[in-house]
Tab-separated table of C-alpha atoms in Angstrom:
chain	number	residue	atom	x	y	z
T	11	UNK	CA	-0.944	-4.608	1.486
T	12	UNK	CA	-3.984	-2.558	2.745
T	13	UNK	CA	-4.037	-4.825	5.763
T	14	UNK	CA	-0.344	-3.966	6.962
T	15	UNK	CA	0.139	-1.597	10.319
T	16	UNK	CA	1.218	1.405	8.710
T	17	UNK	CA	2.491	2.976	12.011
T	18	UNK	CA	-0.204	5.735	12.433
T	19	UNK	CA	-3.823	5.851	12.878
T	20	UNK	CA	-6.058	5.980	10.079
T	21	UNK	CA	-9.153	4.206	11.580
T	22	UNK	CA	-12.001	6.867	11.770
T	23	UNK	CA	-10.515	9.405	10.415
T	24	UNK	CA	-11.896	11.964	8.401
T	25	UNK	CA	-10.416	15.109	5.931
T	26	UNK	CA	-12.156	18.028	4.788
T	27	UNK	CA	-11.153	21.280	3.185
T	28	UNK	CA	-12.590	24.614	4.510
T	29	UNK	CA	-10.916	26.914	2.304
T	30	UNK	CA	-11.795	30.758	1.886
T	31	UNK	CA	-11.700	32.387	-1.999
T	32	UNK	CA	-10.651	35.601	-2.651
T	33	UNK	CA	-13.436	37.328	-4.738
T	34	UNK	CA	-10.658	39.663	-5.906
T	35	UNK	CA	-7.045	40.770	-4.963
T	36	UNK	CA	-6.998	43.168	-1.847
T	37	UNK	CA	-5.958	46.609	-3.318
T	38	UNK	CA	-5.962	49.004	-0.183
T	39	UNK	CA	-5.176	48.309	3.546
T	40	UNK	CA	-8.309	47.878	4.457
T	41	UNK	CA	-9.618	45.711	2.029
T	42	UNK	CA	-6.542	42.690	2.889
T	43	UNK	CA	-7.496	43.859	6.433
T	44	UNK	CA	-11.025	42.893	5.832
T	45	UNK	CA	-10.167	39.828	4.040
T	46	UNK	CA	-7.723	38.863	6.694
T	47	UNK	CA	-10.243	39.422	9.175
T	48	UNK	CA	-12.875	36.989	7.967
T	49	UNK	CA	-10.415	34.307	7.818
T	50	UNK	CA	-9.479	34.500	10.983
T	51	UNK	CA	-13.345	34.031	12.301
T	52	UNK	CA	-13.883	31.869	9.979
T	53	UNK	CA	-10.567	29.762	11.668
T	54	UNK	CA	-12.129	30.863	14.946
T	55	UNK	CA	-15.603	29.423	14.374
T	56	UNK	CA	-14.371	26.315	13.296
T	57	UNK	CA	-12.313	25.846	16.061
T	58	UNK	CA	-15.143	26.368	18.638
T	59	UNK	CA	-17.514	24.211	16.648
T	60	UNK	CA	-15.014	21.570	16.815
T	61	UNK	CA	-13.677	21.869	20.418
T	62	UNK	CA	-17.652	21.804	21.600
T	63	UNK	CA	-18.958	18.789	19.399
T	64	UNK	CA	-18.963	15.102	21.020
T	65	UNK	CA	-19.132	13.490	17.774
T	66	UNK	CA	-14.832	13.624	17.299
T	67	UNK	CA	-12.554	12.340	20.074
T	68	UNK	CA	-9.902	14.816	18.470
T	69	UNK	CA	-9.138	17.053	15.369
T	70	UNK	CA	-6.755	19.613	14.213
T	71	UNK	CA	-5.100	20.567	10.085
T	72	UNK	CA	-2.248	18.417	9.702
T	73	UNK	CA	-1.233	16.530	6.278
T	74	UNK	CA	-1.342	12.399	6.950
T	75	UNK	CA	1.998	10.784	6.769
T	76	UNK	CA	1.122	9.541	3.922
T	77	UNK	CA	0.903	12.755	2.090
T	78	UNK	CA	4.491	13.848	3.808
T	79	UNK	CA	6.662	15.389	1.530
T	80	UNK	CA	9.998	13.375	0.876
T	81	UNK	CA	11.341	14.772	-1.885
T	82	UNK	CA	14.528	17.338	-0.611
T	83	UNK	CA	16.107	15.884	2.002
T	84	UNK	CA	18.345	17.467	4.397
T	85	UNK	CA	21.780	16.949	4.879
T	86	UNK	CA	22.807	16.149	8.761
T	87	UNK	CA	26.112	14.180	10.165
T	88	UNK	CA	26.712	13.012	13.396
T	89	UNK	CA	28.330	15.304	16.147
T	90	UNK	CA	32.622	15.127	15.450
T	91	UNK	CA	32.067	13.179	12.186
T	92	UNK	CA	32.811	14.340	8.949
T	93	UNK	CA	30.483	12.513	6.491
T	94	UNK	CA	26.943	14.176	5.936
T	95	UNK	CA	23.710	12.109	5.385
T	96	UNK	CA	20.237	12.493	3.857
T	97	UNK	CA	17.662	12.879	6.652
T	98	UNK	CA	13.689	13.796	5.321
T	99	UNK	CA	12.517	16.186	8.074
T	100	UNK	CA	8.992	17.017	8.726
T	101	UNK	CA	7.447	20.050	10.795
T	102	UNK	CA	5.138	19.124	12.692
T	103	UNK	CA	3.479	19.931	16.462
T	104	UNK	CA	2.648	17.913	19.463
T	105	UNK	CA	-1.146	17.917	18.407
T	106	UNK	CA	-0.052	16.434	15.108
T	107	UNK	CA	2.331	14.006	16.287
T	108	UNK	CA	-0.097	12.843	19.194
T	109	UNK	CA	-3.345	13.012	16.693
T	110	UNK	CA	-1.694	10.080	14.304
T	111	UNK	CA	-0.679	8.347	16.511
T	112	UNK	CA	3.014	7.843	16.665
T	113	UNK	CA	4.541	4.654	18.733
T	114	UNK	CA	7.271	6.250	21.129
T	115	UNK	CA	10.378	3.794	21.123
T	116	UNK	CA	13.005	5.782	23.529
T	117	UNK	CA	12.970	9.132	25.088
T	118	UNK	CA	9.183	11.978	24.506
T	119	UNK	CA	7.331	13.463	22.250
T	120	UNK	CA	7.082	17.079	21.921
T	121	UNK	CA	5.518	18.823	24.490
T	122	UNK	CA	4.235	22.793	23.719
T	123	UNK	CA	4.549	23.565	26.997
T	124	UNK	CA	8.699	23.624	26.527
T	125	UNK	CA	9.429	22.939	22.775
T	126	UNK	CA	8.839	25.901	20.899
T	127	UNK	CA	9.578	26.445	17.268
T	128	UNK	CA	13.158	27.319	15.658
T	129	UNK	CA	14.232	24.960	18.345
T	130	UNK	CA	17.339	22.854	17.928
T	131	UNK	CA	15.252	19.573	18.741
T	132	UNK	CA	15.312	16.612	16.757
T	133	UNK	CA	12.757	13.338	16.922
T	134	UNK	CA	13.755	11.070	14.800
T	135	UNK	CA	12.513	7.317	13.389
T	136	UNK	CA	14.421	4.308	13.778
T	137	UNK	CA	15.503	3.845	10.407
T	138	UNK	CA	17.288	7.257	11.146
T	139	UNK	CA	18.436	6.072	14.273
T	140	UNK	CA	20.294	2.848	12.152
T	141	UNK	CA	21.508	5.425	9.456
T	142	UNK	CA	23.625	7.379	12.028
T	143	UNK	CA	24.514	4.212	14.231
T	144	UNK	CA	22.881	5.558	17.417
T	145	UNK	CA	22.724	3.234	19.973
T	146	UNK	CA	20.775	4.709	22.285
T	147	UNK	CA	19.468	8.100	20.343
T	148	UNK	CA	18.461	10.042	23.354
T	149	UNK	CA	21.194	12.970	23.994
T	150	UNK	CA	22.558	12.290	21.042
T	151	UNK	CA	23.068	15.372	18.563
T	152	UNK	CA	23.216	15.921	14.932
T	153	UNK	CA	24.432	18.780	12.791
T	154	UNK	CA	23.242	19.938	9.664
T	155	UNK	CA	24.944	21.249	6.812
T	156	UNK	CA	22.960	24.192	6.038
T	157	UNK	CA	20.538	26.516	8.416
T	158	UNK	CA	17.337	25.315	8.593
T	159	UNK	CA	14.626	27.999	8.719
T	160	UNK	CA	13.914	29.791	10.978
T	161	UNK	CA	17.404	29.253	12.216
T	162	UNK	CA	20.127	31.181	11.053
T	163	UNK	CA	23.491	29.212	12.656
T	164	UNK	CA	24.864	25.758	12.138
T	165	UNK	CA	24.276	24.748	15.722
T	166	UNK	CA	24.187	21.039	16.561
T	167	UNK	CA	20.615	19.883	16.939
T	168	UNK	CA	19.563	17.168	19.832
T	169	UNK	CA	17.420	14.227	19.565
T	170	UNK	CA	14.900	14.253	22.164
T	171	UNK	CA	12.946	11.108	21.237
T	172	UNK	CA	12.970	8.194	19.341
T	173	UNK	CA	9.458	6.863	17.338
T	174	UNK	CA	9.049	3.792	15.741
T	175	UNK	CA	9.156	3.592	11.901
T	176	UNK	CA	6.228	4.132	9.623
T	177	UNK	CA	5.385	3.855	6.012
T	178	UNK	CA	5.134	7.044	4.069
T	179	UNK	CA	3.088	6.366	0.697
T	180	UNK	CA	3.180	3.205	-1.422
T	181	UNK	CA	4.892	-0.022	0.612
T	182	UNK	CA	6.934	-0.768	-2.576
T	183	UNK	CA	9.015	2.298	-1.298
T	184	UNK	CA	11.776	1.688	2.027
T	185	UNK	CA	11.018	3.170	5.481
T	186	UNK	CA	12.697	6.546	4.996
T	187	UNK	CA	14.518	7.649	7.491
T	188	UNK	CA	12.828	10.709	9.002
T	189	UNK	CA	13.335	13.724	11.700
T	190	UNK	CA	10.878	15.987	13.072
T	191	UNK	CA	10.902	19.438	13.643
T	192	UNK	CA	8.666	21.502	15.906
T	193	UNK	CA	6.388	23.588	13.433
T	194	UNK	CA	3.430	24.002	11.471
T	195	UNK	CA	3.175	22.972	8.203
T	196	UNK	CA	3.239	26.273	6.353
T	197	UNK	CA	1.031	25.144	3.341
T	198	UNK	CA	-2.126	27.010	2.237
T	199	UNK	CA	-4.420	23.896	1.635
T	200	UNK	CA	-4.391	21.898	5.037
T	201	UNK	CA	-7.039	19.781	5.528
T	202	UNK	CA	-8.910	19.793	9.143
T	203	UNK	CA	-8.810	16.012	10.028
T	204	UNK	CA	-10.461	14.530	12.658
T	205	UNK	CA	-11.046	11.188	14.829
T	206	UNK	CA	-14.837	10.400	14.776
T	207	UNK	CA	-16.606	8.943	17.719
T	208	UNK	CA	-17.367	5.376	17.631
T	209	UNK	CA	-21.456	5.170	16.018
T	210	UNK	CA	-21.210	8.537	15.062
T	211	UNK	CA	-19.822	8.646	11.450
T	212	UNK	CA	-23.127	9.854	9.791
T	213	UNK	CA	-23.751	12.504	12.328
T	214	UNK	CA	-20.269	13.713	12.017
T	215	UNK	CA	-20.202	14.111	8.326
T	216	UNK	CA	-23.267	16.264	8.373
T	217	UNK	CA	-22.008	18.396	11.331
T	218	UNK	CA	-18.491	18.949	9.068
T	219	UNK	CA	-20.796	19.601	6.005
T	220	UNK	CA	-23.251	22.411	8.186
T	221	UNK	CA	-19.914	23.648	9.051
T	222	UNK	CA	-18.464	23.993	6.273
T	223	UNK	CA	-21.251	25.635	4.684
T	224	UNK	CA	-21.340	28.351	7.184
T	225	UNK	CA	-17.637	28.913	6.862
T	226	UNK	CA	-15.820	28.193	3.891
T	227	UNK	CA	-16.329	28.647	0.558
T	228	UNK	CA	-17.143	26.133	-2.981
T	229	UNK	CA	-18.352	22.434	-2.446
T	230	UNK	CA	-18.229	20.379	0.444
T	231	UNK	CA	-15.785	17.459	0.017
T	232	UNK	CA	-14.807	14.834	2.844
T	233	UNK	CA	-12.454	11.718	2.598
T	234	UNK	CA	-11.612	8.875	5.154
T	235	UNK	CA	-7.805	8.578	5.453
T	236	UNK	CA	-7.996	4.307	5.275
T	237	UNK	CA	-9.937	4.973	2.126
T	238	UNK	CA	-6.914	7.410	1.096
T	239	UNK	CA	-4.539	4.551	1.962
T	240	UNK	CA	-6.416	1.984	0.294
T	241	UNK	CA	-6.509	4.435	-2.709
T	242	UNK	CA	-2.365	4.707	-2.882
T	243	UNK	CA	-3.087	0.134	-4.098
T	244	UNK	CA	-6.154	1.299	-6.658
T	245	UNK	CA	-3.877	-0.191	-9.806
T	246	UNK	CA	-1.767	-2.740	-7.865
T	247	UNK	CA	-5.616	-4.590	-7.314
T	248	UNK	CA	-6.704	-3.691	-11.305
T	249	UNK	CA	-3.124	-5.520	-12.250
T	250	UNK	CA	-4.270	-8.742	-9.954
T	251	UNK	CA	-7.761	-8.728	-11.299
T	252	UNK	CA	-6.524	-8.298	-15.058
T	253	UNK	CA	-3.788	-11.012	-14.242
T	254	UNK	CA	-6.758	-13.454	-12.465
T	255	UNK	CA	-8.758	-13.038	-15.192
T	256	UNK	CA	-5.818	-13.974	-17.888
T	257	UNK	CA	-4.534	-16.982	-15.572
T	258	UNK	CA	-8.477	-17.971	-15.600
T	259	UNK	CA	-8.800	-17.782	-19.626
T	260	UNK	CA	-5.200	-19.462	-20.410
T	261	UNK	CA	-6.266	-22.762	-17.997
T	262	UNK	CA	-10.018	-22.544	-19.661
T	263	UNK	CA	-8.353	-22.583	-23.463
T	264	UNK	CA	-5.481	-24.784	-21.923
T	265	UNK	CA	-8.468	-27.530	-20.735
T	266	UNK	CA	-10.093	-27.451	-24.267
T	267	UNK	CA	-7.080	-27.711	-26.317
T	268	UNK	CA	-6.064	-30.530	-24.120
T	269	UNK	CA	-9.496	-31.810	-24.149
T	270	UNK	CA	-9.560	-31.729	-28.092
T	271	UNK	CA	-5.877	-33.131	-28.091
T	272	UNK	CA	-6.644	-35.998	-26.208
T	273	UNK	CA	-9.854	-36.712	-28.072
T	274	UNK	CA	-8.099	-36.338	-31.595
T	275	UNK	CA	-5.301	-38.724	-29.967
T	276	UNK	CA	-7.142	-41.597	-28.234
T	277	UNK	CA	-9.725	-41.883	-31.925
T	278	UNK	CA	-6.684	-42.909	-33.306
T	279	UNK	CA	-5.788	-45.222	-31.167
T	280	UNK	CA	-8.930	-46.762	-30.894
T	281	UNK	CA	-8.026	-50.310	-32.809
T	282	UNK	CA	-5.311	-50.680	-30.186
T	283	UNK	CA	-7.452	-50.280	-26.879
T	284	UNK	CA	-9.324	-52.912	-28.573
T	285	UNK	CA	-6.587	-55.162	-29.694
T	286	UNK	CA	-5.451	-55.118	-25.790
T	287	UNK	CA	-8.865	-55.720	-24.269
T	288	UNK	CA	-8.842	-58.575	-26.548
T	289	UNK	CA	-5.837	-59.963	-25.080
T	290	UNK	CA	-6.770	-59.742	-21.673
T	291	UNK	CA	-6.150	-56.189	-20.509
T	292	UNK	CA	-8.200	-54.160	-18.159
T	293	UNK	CA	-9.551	-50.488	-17.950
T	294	UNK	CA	-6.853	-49.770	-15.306
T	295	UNK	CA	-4.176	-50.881	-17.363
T	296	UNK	CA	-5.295	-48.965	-20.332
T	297	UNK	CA	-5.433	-45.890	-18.590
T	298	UNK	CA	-2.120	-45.975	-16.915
T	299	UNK	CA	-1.170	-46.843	-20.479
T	300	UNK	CA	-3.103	-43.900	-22.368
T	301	UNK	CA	-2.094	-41.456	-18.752
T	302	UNK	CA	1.389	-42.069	-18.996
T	303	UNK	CA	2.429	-39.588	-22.315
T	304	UNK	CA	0.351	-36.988	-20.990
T	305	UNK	CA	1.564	-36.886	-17.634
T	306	UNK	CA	5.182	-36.623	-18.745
T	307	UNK	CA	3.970	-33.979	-21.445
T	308	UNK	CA	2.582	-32.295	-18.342
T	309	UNK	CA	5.734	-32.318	-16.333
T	310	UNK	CA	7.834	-30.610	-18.902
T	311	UNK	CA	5.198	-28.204	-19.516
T	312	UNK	CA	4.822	-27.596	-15.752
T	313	UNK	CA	8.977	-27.203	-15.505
T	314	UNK	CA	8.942	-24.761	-17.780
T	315	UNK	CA	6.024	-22.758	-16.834
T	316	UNK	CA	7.576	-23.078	-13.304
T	317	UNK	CA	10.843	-20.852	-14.627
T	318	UNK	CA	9.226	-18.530	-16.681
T	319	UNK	CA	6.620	-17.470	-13.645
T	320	UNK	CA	9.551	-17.190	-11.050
T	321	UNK	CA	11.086	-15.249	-13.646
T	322	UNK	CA	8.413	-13.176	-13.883
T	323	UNK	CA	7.526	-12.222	-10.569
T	324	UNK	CA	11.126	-11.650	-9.769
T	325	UNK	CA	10.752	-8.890	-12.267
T	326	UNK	CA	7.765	-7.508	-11.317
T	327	UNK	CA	8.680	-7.086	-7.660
T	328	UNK	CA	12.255	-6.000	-7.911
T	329	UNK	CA	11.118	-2.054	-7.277
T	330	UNK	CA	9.402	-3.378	-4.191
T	331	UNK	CA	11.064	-2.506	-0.701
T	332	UNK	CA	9.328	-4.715	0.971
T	333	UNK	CA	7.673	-7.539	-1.034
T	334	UNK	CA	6.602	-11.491	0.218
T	335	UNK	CA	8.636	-14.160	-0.118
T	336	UNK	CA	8.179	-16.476	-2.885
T	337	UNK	CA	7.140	-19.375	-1.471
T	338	UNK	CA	7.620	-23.181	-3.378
T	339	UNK	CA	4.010	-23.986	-2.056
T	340	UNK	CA	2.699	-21.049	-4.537
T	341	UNK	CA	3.808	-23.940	-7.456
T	342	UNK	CA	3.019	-26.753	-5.413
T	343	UNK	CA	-0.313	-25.572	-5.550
T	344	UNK	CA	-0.941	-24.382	-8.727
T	345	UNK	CA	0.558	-27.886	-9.516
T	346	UNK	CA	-1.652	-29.619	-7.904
T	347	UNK	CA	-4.700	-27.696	-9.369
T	348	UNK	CA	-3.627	-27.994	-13.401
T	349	UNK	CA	-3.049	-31.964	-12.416
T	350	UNK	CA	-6.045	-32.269	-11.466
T	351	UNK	CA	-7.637	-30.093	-14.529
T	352	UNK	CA	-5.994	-32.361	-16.925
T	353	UNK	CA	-6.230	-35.639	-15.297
T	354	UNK	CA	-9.901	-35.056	-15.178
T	355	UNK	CA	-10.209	-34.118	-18.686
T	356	UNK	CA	-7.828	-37.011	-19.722
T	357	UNK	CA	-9.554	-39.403	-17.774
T	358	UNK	CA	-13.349	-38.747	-19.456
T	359	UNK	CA	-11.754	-39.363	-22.831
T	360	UNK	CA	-9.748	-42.882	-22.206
T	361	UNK	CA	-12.528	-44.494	-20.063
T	362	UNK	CA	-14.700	-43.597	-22.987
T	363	UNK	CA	-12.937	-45.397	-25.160
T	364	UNK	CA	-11.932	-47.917	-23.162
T	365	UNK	CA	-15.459	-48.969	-23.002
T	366	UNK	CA	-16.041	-49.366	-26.326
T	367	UNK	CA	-16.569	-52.693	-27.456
T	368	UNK	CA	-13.797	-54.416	-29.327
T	369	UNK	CA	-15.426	-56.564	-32.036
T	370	UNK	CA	-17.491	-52.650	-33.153
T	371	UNK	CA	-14.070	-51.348	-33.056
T	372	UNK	CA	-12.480	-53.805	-35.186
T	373	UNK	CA	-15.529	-54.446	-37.523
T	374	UNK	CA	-15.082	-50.186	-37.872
T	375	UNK	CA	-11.653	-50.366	-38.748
């Protein structure tokens, strides 16, 4: 899952916090003045640091679409129809949009220069696109149900552009269908994130941590956005390590009890090996002989284990949106291993005793 194209950039990519604390609540004009005041150089010496240094290609505070929230969506319906649906809309500005990377599909991207915010603009995904059975998006318009800030009317908004879909958080959730808005994110923790230059990584986490230093307050903390991403899968690998390690331990006790089974089995059945080498038969016969119960013990077995695992992984993946197909080679496989295991361990025990000679047999007996 950590290897699937996401729809945005997170190659290079690094997050930091520079984040001012109030020593105490502002009480007069000019203290929240003052306070005020320092943020905004603080803001303004970051941004010249940032604009100046060659070690990042580009940077700005934006929230990854990863970290997009999708929890109240909006209601919207097509122009002249009556029936509203749920659209997840994110504010967000040409530098944002452009900085992670979103693939274009039909009409632009916002452009500063004449998209402003408060704007009745839409740009919406595909999977929006198929909600509202657009055709061909561009011109198209939507209307909400309800104002959305800073708007105050019930005006019909138009879709300027048309980006391709993208994953936002875990994959076992569907491609939501999303529509951006011209804006800032108006939260008080952004992160600054920015693209490092190719070779430059080291030298552009100690530049971010001298800046950061110098304007921001508490402990400097950095992330990479694929190692965010990888993050979001942190149990789904623990689950297929714990699961590798039981598969491993049930075949390992599977191979001795069968091991110990066979043994027990083929001792007692020693006097007849003998009886029929005595009569003429050879090693190949006997095993085929000896082989034969096992292998149709091992086909039931295999039968049943085959139901209980489809079973099981049906279960586990039904909450998946998007989940891999369960192929028949996945049994084939393991089929072909546990044969092999068993046959093996089979096969030690009956050439052993069909080696033995018959008279020592007998005489034993």
């Amino acid at each position: 899952m950590t290897h699937i194209d996401l729809g945005y950039d997170t190659d290079s990519i690094v997050k930091v916090h520079f984040e001012r604390y109030e020593r105490k609540q502002p009480t007069t004009e000019a203290e929240y003045l003052k306070q005020t005041s320092l943020r905004k150089a603080s803001k303004e010496n970051i941004s010249t640091a940032m604009n100046a240094s060659p070690l990042f290609t580009a940077w700005n505070y934006s929230l990854s679409p990863y970290e997009y929230f999708t929890e109240s969506p909006v209601l919207f319906r097509k122009f002249g129809e009556t029936n509203f649906k749920q659209l997840y809309c994110i504010p967000i500005t040409e530098e944002e949009i452009r900085f992670h990377g979103f693939r274009l599909s039909q009409g632009r991207l916002w452009d500063a220069d004449i998209d402003h915010e408060g704007e009745a603009k839409l740009i919406l995904n595909q999977k929006a696109m198929q909600l509202f059975g657009l055709e061909s998006a561009i011109n198209a318009r939507l209307e909400p149900q309800q104002p959305l800030w800073p708007r105050r009317d019930l005006n019909p908004y138009q879709i300027i552009g048309i980006v391709e879909d993208f994953y936002c958080g875990h994959l076992s959730q569907p491609v939501l269908p999303i529509a951006f808005i011209y804006g800032e994110t108006y939260l008080s923790q952004i992160p600054l994130q920015a693209k490092i230059a190719p070779g430059h990584q080291k030298d552009a986490v100690a530049f971010l941590e001298k800046l950061h230093n110098d304007n921001a307050d508490g402990a400097f903390n950095y992330t990479f956005a694929k190692q965010e991403v990888e993050n979001l899968y942190k149990s789904d690998k623990q689950i297929t390590i714990t699961y590798s390690f039981f598969a491993f331990m049930a075949i390992l006790i599977s191979s001795i009890a069968l091991f110990g089974l066979s043994l027990f089995d083929i001792q007692q059945r020693y006097r007849e090996i003998a009886i029929r080498k005595v009569h003429g038969a050879t090693h190949k016969e006997i095993l085929l002989l000896l082989l034969k119960k096992y292998i149709i013990i091992l086909a039931m077995s295999f039968l049943i284990a085959i139901s209980i695992s489809y079973w099981g992984i049906t279960i586990y993946l039904k909450d998946f949106a998007y989940k891999a197909n369960i192929s028949s080679w996945l049994f084939i496989i393991a089929a072909i291993i546990i044969s092999l295991i068993s046959i093996l361990t089979l096969v030690y025990q009956v050439k052993k005793a069909a080696r033995q000679n018959p008279a020592e047999v007998i005489k034993s007996e």
